[in-house]
PDB file of C-alpha atoms in Angstrom:
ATOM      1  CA  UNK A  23     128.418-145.236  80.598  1.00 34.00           C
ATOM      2  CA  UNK A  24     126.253-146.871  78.308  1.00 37.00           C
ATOM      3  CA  UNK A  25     124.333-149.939  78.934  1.00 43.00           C
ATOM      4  CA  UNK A  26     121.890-152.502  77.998  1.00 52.00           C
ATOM      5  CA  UNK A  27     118.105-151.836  79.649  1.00 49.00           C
ATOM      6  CA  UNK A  28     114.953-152.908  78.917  1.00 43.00           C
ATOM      7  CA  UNK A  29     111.532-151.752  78.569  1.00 45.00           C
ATOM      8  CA  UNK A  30     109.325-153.763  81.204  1.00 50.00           C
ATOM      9  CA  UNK A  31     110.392-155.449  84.399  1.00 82.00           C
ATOM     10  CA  UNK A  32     107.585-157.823  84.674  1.00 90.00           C
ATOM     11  CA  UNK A  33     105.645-159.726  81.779  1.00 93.00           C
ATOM     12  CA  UNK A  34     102.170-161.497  82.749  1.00 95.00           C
ATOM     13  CA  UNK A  35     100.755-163.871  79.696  1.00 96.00           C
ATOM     14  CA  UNK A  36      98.236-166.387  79.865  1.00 97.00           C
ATOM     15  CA  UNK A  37      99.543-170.252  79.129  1.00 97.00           C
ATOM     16  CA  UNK A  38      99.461-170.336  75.250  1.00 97.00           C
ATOM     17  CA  UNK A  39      99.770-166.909  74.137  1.00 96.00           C
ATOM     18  CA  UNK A  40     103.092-165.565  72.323  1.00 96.00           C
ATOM     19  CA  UNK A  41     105.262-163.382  74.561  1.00 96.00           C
ATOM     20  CA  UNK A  42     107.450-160.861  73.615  1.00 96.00           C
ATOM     21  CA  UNK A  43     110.426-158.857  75.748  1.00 95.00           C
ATOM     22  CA  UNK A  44     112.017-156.003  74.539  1.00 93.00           C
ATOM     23  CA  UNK A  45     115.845-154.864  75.211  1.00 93.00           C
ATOM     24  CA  UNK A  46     117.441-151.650  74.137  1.00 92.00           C
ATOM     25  CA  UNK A  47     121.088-151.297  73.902  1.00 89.00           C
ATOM     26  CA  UNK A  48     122.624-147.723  73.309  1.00 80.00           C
ATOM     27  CA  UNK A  49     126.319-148.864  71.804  1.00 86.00           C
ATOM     28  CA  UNK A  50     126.328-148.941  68.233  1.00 87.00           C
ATOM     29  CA  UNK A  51     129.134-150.957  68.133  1.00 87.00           C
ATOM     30  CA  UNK A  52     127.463-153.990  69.263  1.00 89.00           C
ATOM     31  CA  UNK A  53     127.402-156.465  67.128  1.00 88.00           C
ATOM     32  CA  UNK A  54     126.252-159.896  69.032  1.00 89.00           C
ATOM     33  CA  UNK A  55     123.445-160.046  70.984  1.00 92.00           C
ATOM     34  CA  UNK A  56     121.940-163.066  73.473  1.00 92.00           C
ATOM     35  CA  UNK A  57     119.225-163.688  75.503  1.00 95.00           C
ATOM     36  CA  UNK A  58     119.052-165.435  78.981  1.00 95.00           C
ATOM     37  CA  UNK A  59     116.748-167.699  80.528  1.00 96.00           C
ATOM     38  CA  UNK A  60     117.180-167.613  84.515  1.00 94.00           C
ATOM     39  CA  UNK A  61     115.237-169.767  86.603  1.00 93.00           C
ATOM     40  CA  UNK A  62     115.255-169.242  90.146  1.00 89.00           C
ATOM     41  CA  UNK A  63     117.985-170.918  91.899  1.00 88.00           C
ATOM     42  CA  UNK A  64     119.772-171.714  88.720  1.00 91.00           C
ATOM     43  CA  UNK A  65     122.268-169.878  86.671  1.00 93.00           C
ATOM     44  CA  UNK A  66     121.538-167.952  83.244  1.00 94.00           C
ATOM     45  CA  UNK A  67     120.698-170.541  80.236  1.00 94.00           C
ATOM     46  CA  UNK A  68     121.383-169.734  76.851  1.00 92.00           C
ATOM     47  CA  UNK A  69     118.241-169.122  74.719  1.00 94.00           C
ATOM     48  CA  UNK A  70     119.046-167.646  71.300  1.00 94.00           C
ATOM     49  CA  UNK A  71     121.919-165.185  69.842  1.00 92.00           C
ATOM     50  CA  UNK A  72     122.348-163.235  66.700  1.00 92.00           C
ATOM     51  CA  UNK A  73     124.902-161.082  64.851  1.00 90.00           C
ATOM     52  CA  UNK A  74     124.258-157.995  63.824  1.00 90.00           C
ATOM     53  CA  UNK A  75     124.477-159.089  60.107  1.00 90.00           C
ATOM     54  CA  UNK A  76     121.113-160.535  60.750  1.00 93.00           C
ATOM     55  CA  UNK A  77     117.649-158.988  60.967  1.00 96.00           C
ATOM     56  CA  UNK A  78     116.232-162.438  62.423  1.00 97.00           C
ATOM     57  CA  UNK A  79     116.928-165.535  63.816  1.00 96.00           C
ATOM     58  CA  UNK A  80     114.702-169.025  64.909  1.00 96.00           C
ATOM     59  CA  UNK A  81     114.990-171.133  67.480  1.00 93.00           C
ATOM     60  CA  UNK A  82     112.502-173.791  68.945  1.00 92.00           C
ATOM     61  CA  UNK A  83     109.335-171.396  69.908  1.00 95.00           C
ATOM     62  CA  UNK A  84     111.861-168.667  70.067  1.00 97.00           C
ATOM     63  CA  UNK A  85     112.484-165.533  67.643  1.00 97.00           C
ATOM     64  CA  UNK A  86     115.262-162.605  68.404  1.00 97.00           C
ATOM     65  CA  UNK A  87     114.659-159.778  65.981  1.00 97.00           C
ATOM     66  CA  UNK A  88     117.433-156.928  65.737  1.00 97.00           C
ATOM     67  CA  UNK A  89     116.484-153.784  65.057  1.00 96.00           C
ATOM     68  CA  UNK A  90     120.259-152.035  64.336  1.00 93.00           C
ATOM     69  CA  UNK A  91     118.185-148.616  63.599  1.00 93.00           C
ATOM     70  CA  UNK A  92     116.943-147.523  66.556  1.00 94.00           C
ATOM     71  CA  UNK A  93     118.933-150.258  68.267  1.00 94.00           C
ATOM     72  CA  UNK A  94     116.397-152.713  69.595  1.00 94.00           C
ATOM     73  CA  UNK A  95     116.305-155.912  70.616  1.00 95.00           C
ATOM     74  CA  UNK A  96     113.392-158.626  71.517  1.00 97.00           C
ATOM     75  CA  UNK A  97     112.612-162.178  71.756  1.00 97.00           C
ATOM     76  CA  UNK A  98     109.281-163.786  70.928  1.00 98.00           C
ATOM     77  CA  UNK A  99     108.319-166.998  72.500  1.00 97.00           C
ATOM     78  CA  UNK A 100     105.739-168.722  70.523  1.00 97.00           C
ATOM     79  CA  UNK A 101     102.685-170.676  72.611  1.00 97.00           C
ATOM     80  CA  UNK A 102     104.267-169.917  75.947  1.00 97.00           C
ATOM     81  CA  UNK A 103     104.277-172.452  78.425  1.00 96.00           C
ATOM     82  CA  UNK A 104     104.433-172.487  82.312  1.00 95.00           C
ATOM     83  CA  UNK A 105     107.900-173.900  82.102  1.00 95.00           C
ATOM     84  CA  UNK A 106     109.115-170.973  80.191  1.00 97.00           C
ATOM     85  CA  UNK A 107     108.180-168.561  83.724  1.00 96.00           C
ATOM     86  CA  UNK A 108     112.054-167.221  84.324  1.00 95.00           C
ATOM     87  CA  UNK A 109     113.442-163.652  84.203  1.00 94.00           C
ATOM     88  CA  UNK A 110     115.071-163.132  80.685  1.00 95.00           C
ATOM     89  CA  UNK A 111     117.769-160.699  80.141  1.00 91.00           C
ATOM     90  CA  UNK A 112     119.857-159.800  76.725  1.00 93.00           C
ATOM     91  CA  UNK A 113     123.734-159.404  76.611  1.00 91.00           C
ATOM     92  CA  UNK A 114     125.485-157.134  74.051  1.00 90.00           C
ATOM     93  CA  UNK A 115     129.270-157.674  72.938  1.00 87.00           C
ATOM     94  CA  UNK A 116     131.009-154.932  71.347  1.00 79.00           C
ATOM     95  CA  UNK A 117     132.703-155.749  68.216  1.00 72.00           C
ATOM     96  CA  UNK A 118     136.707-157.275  69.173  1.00 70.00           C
ATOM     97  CA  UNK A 119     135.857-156.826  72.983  1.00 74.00           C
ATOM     98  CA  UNK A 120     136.006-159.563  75.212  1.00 72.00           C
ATOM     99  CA  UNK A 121     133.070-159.079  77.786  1.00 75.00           C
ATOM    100  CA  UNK A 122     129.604-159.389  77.751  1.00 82.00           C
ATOM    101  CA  UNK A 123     126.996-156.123  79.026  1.00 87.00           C
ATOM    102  CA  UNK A 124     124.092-157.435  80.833  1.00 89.00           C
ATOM    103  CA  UNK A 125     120.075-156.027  80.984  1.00 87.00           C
ATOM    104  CA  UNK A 126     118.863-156.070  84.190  1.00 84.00           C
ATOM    105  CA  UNK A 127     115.970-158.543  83.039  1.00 90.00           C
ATOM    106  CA  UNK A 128     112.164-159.452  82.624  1.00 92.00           C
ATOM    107  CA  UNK A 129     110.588-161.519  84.809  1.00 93.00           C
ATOM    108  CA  UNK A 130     108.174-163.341  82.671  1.00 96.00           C
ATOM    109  CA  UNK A 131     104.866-165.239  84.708  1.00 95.00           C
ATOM    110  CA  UNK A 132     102.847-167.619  82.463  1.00 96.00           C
ATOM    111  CA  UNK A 133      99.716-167.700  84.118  1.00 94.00           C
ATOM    112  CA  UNK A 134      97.743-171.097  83.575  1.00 89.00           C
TER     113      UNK A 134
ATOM    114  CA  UNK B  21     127.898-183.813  80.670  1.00 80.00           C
ATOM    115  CA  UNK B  22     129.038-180.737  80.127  1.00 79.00           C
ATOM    116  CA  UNK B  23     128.814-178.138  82.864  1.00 93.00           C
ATOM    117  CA  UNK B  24     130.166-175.347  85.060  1.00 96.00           C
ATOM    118  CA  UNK B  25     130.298-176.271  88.901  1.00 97.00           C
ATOM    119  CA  UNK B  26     130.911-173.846  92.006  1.00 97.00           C
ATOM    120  CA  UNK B  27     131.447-174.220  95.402  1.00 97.00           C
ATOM    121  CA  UNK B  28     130.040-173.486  97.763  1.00 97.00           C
ATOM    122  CA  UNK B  29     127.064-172.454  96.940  1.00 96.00           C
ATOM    123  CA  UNK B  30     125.577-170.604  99.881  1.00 97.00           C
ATOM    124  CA  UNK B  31     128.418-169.190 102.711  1.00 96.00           C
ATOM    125  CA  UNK B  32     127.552-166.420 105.046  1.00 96.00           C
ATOM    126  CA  UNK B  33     131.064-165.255 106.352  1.00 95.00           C
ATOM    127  CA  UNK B  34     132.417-162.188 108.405  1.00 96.00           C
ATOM    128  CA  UNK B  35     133.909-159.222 107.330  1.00 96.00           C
ATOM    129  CA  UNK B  36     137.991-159.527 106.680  1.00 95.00           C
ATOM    130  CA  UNK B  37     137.766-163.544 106.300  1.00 96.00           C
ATOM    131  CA  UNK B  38     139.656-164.108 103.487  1.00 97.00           C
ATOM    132  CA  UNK B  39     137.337-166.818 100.961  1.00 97.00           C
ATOM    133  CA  UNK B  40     137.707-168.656  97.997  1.00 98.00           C
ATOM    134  CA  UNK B  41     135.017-169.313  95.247  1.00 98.00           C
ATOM    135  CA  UNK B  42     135.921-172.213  93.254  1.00 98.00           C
ATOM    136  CA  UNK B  43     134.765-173.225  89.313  1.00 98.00           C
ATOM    137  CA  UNK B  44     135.648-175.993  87.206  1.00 98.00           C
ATOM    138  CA  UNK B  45     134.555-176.678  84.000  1.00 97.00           C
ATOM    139  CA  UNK B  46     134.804-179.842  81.807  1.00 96.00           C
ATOM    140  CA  UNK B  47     134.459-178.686  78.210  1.00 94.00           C
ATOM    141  CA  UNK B  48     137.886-177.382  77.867  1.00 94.00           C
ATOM    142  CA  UNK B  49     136.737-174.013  77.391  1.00 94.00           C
ATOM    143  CA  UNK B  50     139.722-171.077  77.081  1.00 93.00           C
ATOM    144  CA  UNK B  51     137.583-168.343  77.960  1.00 93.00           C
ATOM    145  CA  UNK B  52     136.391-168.410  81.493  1.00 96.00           C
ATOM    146  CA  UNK B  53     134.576-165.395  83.321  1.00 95.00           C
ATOM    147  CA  UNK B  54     132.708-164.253  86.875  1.00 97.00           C
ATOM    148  CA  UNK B  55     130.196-162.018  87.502  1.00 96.00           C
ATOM    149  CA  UNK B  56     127.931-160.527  90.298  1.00 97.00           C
ATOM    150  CA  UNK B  57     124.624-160.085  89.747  1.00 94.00           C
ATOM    151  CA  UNK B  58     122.812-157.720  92.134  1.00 90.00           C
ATOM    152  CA  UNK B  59     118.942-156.853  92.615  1.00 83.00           C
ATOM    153  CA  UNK B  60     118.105-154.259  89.284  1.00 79.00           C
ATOM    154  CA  UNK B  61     121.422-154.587  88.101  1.00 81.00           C
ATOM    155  CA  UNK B  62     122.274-157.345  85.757  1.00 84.00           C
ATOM    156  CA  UNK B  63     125.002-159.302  85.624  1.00 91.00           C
ATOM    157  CA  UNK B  64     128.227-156.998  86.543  1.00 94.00           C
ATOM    158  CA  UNK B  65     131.702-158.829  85.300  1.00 93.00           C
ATOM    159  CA  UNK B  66     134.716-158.719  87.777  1.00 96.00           C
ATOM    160  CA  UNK B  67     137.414-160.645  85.802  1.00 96.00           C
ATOM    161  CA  UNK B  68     137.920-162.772  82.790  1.00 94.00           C
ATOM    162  CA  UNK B  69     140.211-165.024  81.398  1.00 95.00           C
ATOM    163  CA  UNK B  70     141.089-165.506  77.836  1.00 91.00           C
ATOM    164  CA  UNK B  71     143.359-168.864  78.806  1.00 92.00           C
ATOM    165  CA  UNK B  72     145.509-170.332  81.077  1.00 95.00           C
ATOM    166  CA  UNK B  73     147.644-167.440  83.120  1.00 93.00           C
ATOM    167  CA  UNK B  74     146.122-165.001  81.137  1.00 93.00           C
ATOM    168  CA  UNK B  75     143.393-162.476  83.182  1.00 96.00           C
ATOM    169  CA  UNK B  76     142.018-159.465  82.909  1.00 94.00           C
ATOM    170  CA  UNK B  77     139.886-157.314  84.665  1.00 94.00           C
ATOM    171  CA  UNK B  78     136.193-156.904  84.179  1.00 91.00           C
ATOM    172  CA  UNK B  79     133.611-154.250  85.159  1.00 90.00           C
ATOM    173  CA  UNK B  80     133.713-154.681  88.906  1.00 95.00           C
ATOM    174  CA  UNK B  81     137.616-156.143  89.866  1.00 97.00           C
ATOM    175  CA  UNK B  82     137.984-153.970  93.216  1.00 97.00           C
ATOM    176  CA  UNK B  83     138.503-156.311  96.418  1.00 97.00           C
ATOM    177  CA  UNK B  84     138.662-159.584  94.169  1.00 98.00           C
ATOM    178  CA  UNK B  85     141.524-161.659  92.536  1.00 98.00           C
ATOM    179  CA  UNK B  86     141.773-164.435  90.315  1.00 98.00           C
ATOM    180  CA  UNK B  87     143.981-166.934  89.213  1.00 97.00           C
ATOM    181  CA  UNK B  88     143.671-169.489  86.134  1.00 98.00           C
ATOM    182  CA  UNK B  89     146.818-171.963  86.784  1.00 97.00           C
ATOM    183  CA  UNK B  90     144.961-174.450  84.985  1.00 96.00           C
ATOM    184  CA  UNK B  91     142.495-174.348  81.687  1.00 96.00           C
ATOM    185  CA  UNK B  92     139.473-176.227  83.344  1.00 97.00           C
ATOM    186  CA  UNK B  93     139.377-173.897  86.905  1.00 98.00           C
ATOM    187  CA  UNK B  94     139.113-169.981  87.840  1.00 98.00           C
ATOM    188  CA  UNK B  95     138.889-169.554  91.603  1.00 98.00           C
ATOM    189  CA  UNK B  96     137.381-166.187  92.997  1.00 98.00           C
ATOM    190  CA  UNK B  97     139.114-164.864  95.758  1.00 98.00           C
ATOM    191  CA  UNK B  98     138.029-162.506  98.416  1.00 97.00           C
ATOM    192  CA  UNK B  99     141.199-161.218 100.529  1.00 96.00           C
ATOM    193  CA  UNK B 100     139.465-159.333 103.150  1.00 97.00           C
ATOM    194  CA  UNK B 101     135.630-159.685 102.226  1.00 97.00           C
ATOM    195  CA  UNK B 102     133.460-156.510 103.328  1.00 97.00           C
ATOM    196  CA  UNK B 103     129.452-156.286 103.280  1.00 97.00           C
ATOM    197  CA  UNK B 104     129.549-154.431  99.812  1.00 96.00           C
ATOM    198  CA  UNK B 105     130.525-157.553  98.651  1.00 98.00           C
ATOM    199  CA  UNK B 106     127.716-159.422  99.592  1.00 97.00           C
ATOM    200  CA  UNK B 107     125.997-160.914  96.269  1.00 97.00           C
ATOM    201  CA  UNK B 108     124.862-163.878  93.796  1.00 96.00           C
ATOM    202  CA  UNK B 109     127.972-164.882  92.185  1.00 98.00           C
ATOM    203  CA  UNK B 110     128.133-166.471  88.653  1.00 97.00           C
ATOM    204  CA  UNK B 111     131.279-168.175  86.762  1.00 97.00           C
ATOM    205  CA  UNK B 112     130.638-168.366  83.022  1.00 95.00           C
ATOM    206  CA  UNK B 113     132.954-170.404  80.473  1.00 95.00           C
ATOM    207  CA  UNK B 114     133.081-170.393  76.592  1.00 91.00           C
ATOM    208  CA  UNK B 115     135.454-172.212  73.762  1.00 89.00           C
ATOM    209  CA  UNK B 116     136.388-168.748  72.757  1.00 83.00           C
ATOM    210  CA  UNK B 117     135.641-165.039  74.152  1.00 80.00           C
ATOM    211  CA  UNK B 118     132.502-163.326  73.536  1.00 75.00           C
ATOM    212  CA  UNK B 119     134.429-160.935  70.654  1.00 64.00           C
ATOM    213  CA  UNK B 120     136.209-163.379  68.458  1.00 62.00           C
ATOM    214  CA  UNK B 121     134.063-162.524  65.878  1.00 56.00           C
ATOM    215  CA  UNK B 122     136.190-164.694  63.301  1.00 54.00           C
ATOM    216  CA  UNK B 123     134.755-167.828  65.064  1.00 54.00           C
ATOM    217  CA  UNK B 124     131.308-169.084  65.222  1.00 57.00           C
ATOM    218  CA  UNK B 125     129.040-167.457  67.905  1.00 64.00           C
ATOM    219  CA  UNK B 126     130.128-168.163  71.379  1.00 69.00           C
ATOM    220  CA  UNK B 127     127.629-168.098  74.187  1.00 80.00           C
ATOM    221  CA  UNK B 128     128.661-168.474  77.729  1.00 87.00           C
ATOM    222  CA  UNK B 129     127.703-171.385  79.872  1.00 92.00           C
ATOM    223  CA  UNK B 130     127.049-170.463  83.341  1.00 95.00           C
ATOM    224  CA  UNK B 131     127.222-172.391  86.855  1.00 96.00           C
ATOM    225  CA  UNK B 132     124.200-172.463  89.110  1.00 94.00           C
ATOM    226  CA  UNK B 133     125.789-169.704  91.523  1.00 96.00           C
ATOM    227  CA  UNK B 134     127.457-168.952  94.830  1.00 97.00           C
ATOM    228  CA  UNK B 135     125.398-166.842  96.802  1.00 97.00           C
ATOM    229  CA  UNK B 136     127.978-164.932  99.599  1.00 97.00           C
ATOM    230  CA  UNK B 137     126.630-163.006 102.496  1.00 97.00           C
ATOM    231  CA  UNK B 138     129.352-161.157 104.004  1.00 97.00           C
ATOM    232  CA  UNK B 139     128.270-159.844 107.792  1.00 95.00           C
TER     233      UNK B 139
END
């Protein structure tokens, strides 16, 4: 069936540089996308979502671009911090359904 | 403040002990949800509720039930729990399901987790 994966398992960035994961879904029908913060021991936060009537959308430190062509998906945290070291994962919804389709996630280490 | 709370959180049980997950939330949310999330597998959903009496299954439903008597709690129930089941468990609520596109976005809010270890 399809699914929503990503590119990289594990992200390494130095404190202070901009990070950036990637997701790929594969069901053009999606049309409203999130990304997850998990910290260990803690359940999934919510970071940032978008519609697929958008190209872009800003947060605090945080950009999700949406790339509908080749169906892509990634979120750029700005000046990355050692508090933002988590595995991040994206969720799709398909237009009128009513679940969510998880990635697998990124684990993302800020070294200092 | 606003939150999703399970219990337990940790329980190592034995195969065939029937178990309850429980998970209240306090932001009178309609749309209430559990999931499983396994090692390189993301978050699988086993059931969902739109509102109260209403569920539906998810992904994953085999060897679980549900029941949503109430709009603020969605117990997970194990009948006869078996090692496949062994997992990080996650209850998610939101004002309105992830597809009502007619409303303004709708992310989920998620407990902290039950992690089961069936033996």
């Amino acid at each position: 069936g399809e699914s929503v994966g990503l590119h990289l398992p594990t992200l390494s960035v130095q404190e202070g540089d901009n990070s950036i994961i990637n997701c790929a879904y594969s069901n053009s029908a999606s049309d409203y996308f999130i990304w997850y913060k998990q910290e260990s021991g803690k359940g999934p936060q919510f970071i940032i979502d978008i519609r697929s009537n958008m190209d872009k959308r800003q947060g605090q430190r945080v950009t999700v671009l949406l790339n509908k062509t080749v169906k892509h998906l990634s979120l750029q945290i700005a000046a990355t911090q050692p508090g933002d070291s988590a595995v991040y994962f994206c969720a799709e919804n398909i237009a009128n359904n009513n679940d969510m389709r998880f990635g697998a996630g990124t684990r993302l280490t800020v070294k200092p | 403040e606003a939150q999703v709370t399970q219990n337990p959180r940790y329980l190592i049980t034995v195969t065939g002990k029937k178990l309850t997950v429980t998970c209240s939330q306090n932001m009178n949310h309609e749309y209430m949800s559990w999931y499983r999330q396994d090692p390189g597998l993301g978050l699988r959903q086993i059931y969902y509720s739109m509102n109260v009496e209403v569920t539906d299954k998810g992904d994953v439903p085999e060897g679980y039930k549900v029941s949503r008597k109430e709009k603020r709690n969605f117990p997970l129930i194990l009948e006869s729990p078996s090692p496949n089941q062994t997992s990080l468990y996650f209850c998610a609520s939101s004002s309105r399901p992830p597809g009502a596109t007619l409303y303004s976005n709708q992310p989920q809010h998620f407990g902290d987790g039950t992690r089961l270890s069936i033996l």
